[in-house]
PDB file of C-alpha atoms in Angstrom:
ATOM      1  CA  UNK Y   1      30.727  -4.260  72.399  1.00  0.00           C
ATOM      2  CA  UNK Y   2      33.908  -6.492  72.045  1.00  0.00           C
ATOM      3  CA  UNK Y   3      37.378  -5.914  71.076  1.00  0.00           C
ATOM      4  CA  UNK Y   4      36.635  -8.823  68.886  1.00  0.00           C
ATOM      5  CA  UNK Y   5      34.584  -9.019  66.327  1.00  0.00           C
ATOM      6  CA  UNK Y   6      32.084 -11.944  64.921  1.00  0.00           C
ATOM      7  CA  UNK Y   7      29.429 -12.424  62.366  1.00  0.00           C
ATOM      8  CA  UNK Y   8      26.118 -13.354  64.307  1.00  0.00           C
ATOM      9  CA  UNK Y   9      25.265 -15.750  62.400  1.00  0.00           C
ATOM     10  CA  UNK Y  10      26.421 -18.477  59.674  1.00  0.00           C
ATOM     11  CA  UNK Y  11      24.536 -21.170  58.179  1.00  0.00           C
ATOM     12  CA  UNK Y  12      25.388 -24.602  56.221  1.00  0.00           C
ATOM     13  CA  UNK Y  13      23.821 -27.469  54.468  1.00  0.00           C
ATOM     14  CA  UNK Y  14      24.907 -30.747  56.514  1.00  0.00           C
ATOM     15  CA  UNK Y  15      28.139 -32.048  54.847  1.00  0.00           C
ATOM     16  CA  UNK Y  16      29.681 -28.258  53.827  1.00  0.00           C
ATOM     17  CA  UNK Y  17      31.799 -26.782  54.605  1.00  0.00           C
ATOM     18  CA  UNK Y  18      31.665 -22.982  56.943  1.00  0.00           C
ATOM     19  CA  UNK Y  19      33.906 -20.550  58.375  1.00  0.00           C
ATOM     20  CA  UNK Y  20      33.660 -17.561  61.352  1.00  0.00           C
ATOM     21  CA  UNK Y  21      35.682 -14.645  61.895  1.00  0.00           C
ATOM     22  CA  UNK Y  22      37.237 -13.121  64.390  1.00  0.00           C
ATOM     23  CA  UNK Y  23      38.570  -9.625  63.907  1.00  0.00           C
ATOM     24  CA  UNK Y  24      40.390  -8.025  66.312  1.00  0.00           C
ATOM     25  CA  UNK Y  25      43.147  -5.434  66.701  1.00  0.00           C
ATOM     26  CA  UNK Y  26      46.827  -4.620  67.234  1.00  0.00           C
ATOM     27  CA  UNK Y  27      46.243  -5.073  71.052  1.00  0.00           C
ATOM     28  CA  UNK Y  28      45.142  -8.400  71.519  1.00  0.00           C
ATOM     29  CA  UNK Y  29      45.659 -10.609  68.307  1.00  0.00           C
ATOM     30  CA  UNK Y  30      47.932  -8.654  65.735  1.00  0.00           C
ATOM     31  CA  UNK Y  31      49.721  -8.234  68.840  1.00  0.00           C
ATOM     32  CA  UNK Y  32      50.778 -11.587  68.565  1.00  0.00           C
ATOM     33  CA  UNK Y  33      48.265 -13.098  71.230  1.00  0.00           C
ATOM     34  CA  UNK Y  34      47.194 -16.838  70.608  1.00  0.00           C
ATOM     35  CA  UNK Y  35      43.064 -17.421  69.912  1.00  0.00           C
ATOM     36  CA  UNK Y  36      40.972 -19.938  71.667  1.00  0.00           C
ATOM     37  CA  UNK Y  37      37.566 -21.601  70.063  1.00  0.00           C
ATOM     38  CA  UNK Y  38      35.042 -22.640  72.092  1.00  0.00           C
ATOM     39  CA  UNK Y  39      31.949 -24.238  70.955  1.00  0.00           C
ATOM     40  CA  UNK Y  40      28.167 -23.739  73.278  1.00  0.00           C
ATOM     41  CA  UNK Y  41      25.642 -26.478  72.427  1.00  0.00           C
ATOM     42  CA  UNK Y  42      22.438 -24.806  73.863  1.00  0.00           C
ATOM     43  CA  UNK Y  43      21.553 -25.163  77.684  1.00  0.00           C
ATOM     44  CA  UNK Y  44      25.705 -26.439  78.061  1.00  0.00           C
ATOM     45  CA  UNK Y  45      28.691 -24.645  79.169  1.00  0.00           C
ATOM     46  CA  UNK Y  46      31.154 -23.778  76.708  1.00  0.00           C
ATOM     47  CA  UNK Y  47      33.962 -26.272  75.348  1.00  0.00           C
ATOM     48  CA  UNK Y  48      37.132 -25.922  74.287  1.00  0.00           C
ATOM     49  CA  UNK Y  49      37.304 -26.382  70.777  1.00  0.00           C
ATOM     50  CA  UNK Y  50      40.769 -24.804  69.330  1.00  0.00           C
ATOM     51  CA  UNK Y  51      43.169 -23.583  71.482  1.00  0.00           C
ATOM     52  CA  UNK Y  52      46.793 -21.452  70.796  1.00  0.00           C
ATOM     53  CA  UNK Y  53      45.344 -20.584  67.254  1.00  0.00           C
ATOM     54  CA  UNK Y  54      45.626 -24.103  65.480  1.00  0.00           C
ATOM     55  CA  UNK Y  55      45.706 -26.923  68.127  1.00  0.00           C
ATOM     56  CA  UNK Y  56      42.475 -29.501  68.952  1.00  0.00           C
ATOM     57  CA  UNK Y  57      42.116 -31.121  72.810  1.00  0.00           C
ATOM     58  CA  UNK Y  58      42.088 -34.076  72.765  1.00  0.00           C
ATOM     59  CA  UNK Y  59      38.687 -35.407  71.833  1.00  0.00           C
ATOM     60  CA  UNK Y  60      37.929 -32.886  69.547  1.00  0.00           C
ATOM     61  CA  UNK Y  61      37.154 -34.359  65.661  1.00  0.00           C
ATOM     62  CA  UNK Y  62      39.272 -32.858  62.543  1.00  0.00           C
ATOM     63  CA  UNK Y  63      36.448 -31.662  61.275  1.00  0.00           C
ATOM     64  CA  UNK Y  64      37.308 -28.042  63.322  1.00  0.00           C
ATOM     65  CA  UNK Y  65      40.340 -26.097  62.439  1.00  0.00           C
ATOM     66  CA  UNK Y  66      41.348 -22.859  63.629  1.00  0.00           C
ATOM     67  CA  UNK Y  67      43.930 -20.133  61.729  1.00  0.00           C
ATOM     68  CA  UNK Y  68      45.131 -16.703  62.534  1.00  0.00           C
ATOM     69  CA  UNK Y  69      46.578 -14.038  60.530  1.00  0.00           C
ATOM     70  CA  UNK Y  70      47.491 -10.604  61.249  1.00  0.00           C
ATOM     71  CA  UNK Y  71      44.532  -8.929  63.315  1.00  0.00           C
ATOM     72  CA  UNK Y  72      42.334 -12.235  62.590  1.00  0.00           C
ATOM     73  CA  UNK Y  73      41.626 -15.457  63.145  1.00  0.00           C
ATOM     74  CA  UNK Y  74      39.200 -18.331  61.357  1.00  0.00           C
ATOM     75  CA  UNK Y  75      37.196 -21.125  62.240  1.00  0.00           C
ATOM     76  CA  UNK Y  76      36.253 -23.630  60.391  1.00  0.00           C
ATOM     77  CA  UNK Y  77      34.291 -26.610  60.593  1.00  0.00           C
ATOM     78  CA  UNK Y  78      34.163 -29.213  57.668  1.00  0.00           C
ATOM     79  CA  UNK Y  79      31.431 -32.010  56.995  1.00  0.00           C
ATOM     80  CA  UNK Y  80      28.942 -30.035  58.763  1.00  0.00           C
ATOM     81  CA  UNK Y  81      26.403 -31.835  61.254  1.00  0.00           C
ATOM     82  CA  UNK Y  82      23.398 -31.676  62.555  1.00  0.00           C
ATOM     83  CA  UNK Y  83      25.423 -31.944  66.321  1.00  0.00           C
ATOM     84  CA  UNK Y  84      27.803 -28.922  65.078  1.00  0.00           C
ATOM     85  CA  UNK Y  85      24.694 -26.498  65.850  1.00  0.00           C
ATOM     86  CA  UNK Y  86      25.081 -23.818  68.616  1.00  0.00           C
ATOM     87  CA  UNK Y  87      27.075 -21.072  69.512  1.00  0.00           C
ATOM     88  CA  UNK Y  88      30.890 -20.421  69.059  1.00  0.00           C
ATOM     89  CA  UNK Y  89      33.151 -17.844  70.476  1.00  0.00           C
ATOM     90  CA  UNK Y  90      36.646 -16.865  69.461  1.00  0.00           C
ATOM     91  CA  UNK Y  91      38.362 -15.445  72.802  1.00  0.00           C
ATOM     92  CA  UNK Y  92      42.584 -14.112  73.094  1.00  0.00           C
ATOM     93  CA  UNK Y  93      44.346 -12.080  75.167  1.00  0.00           C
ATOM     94  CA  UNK Y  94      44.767  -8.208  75.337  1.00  0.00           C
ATOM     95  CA  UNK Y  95      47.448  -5.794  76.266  1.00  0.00           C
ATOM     96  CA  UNK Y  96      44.716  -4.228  78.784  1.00  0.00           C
ATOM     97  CA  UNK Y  97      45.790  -7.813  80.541  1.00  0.00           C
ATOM     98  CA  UNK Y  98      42.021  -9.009  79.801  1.00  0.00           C
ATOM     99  CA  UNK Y  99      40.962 -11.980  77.915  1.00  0.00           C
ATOM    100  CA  UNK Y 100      38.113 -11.168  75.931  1.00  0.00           C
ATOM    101  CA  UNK Y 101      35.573 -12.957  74.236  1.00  0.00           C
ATOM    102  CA  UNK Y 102      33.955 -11.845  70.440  1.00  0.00           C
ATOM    103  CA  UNK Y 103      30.523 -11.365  70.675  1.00  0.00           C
ATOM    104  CA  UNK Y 104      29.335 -15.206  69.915  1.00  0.00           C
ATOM    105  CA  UNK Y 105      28.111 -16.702  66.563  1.00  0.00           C
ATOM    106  CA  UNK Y 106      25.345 -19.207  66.098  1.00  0.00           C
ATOM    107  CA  UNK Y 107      26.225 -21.723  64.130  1.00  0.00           C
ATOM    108  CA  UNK Y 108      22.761 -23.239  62.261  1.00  0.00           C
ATOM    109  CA  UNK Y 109      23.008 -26.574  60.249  1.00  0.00           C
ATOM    110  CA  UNK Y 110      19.993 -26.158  57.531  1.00  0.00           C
TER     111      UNK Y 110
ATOM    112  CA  UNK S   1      38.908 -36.646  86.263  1.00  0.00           C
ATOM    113  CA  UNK S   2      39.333 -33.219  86.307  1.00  0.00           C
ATOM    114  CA  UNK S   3      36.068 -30.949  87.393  1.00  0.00           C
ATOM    115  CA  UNK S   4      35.453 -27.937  88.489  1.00  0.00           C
ATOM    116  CA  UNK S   5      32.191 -28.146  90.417  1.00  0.00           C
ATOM    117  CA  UNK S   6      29.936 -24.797  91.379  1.00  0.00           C
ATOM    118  CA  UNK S   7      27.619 -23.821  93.870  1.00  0.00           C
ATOM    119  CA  UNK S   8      23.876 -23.674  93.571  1.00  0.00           C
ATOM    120  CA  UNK S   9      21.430 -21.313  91.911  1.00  0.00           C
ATOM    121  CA  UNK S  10      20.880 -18.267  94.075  1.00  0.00           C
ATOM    122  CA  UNK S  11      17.931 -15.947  93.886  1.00  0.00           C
ATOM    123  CA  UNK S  12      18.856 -12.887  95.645  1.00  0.00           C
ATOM    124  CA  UNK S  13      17.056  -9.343  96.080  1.00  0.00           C
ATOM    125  CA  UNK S  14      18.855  -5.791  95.037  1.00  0.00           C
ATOM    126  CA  UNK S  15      21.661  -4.731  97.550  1.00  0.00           C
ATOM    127  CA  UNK S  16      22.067  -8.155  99.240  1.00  0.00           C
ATOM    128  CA  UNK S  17      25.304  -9.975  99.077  1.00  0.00           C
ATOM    129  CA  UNK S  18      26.453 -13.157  97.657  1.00  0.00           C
ATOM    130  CA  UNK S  19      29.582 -15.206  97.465  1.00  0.00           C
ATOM    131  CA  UNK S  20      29.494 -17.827  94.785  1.00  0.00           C
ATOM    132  CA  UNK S  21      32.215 -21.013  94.245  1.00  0.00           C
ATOM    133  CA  UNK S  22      33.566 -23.475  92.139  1.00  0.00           C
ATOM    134  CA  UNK S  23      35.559 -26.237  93.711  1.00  0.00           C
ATOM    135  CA  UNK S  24      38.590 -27.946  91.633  1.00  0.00           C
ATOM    136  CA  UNK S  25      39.407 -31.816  92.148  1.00  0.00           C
ATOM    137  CA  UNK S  26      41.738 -34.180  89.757  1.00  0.00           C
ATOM    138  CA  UNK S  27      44.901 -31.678  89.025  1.00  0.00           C
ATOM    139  CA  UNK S  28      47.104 -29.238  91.435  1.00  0.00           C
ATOM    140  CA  UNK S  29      44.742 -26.176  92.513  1.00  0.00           C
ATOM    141  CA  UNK S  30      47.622 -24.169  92.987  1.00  0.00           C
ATOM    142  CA  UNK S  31      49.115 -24.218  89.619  1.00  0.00           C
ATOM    143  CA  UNK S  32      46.103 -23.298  87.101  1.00  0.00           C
ATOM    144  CA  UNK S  33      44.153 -20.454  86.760  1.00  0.00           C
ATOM    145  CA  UNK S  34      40.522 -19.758  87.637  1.00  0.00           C
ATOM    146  CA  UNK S  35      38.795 -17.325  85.796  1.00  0.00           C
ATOM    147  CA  UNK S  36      35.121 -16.259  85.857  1.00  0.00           C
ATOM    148  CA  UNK S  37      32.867 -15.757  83.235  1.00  0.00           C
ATOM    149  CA  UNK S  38      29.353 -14.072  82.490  1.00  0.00           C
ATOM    150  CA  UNK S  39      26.522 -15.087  80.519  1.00  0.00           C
ATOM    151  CA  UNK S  40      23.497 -13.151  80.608  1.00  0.00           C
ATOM    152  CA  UNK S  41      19.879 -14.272  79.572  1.00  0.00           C
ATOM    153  CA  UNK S  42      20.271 -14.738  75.719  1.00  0.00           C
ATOM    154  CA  UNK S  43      23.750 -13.250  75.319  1.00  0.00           C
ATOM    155  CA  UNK S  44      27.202 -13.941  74.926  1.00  0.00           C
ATOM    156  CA  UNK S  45      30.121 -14.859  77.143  1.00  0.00           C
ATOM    157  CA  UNK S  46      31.790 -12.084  79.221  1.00  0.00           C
ATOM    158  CA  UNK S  47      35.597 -12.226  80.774  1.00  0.00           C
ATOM    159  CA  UNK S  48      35.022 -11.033  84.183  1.00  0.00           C
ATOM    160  CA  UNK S  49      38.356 -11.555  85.729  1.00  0.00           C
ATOM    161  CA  UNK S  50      40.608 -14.254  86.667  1.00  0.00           C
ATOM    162  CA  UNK S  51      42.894 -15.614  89.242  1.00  0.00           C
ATOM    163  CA  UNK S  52      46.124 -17.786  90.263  1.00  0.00           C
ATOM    164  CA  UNK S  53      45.439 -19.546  93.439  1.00  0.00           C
ATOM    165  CA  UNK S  54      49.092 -20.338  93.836  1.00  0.00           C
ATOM    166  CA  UNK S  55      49.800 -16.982  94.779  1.00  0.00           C
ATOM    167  CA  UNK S  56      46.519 -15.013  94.545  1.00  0.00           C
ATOM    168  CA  UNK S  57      47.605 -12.778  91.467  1.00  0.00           C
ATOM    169  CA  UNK S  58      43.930 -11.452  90.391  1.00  0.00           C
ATOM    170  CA  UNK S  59      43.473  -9.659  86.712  1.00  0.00           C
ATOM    171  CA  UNK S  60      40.129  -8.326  86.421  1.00  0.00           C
ATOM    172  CA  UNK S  61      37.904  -6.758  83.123  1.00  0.00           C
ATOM    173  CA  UNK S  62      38.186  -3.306  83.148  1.00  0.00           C
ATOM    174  CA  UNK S  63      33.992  -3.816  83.090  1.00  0.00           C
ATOM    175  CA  UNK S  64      33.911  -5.525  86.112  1.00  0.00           C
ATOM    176  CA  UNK S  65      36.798  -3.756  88.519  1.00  0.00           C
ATOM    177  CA  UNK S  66      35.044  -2.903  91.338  1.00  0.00           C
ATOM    178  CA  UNK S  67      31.997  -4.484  90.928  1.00  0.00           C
ATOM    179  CA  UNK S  68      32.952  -8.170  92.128  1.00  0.00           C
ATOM    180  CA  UNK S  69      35.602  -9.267  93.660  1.00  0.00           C
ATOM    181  CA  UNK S  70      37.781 -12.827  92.820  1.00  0.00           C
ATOM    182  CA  UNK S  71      39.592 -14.948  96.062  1.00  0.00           C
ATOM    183  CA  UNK S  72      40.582 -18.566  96.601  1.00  0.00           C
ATOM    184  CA  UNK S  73      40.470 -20.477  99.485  1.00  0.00           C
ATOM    185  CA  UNK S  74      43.753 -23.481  98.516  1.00  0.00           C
ATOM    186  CA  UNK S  75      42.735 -25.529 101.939  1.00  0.00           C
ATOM    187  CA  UNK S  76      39.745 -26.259 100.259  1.00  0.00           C
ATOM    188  CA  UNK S  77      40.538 -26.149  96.006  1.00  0.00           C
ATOM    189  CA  UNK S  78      37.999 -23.526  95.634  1.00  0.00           C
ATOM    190  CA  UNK S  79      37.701 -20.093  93.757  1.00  0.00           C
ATOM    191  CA  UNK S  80      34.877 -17.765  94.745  1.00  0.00           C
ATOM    192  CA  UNK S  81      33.257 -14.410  93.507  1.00  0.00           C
ATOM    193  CA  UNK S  82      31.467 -12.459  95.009  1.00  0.00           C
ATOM    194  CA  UNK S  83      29.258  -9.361  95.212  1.00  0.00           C
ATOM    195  CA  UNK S  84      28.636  -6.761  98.091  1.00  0.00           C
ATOM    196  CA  UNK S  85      25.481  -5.401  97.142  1.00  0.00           C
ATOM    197  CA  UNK S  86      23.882  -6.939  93.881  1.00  0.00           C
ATOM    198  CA  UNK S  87      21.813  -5.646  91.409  1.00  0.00           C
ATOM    199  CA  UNK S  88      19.122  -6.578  88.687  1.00  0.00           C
ATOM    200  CA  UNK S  89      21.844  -6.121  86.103  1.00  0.00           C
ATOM    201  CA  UNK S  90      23.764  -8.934  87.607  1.00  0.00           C
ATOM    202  CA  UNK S  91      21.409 -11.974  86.727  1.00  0.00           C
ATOM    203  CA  UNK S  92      23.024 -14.263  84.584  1.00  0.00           C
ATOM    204  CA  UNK S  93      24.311 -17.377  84.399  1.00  0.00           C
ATOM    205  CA  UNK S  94      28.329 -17.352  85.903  1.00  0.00           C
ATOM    206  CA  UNK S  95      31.188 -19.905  84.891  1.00  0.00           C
ATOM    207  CA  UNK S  96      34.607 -21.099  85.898  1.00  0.00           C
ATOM    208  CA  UNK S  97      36.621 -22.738  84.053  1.00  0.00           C
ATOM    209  CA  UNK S  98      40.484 -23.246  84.285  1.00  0.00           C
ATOM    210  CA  UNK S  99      43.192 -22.510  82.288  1.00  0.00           C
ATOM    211  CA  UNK S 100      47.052 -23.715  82.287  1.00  0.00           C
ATOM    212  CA  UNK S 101      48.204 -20.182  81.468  1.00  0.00           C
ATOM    213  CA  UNK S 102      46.986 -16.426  81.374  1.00  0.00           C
ATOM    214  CA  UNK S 103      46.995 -15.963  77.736  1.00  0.00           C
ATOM    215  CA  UNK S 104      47.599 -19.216  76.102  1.00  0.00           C
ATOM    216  CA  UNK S 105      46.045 -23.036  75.751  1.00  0.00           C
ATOM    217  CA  UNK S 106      42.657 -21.631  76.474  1.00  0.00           C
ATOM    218  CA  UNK S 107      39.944 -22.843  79.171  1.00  0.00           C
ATOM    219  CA  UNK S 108      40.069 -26.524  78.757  1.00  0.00           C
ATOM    220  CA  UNK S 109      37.811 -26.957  81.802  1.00  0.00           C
ATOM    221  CA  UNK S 110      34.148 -25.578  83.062  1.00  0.00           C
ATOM    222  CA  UNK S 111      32.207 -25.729  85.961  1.00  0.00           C
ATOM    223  CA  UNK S 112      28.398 -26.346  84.945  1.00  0.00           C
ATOM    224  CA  UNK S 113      27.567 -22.832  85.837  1.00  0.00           C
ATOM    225  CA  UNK S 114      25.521 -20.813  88.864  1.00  0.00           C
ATOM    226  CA  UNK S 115      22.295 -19.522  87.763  1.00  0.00           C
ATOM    227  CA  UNK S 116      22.023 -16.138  89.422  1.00  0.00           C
ATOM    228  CA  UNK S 117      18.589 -13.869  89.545  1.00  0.00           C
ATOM    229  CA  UNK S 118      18.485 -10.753  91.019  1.00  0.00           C
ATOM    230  CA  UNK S 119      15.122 -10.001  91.636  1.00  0.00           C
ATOM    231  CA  UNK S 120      12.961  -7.379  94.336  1.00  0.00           C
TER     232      UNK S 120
END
């Protein structure tokens, strides 16, 4: 069980538009703790996807776009694609001096 | 080109040992973090622990103290974990991946991952 929270599963029509949660606590992101996406296409490692909250590497397309806000933080992913199928993970830091991951969300493109 | 580059798949049996490692090339050893992460068949990603070469400053997860432990060699750029006597529980798949701070910018690089099964 994490310290933050997902939805297992969301689901979008190429071209929409989709968001995923991540709910944690006064420990890790009300706290004041940035949040880091990371995007797992299946039988790949993960990949950076948002980083400090609101910030894309270099390589990543504008379609993804992170927010945080109080306790939680968003992802979301505009233009949906066929590609943008997989697994996503928010992950922060904690006052217990870990740096958890939420529990994962698959991401399917109908 | 930065890389982090792992060790093998291991196939090991209950109570045995095993060191695995993930070698960094392209950027300064010394000043990133390496942390280690677990993925087991099917599930999601798990923060093991982490650690600073530069001066060996190890956090671990409060799920994993104990149960592994985190070194780095700097002569050689690698980061290693390890296990003193292994169990079934511990097959999974196991990842590096560095990171410019403790609890900002995120893990911007990943080794491909050691496939470990722990099997009698």
């Amino acid at each position: 069980q994490s310290v933050l929270t997902q939805p297992p599963s969301v689901s979008g029509a190429p071209g929409q538009r989709v968001t995923i949660s991540c709910t944690g606590s006064s420990s890790n992101i009300g706290a004041g703790y940035h949040v880091h996406w990371y995007q797992q296409l299946p039988g790949t490692a993960p990949k950076l996807l948002i980083y400090d909250s609101n910030n894309r590497p270099s390589g990543v397309p504008d379609r993804f776009s992170g927010s945080k806000s109080g306790t939680s933080a968003s992802l979301a992913i505009t233009g949906l694609q066929g590609e943008d199928e997989g697994d996503y993970y928010c992950q922060s830091y904690d006052s217990s001096l870990s740096a958890p991951f939420g529990g994962g969300t698959k991401l399917t493109v109908l | 080109e930065v890389q982090l580059v792992q060790s093998g798949a291991e196939v090991k049996k209950p109570g045995e040992s095993l060191k695995i490692s993930c070698k960094g090339s392209g950027y300064s050893f010394t000043n990133y973090w390496i942390a280690w992460v677990r993925q087991m068949p099917g599930k999601g990603l798990e923060w093991m622990g982490i650690i600073y070469p530069g001066d060996s400053d190890t956090r671990y997860s409060p799920s994993f103290q104990g149960q592994v432990t985190i070194s780095a060699d700097n002569s050689i750029n690698t980061a290693y974990l390890q296990w003193s006597s292994l169990k079934a529980s511990d097959t999974a798949m196991y990842y590096c991946a560095s990171a410019r701070s403790i609890s900002a910018a995120g893990y911007d690089y990943w080794g491909q991952g050691t496939l470990v099964t722990v099997s009698s």
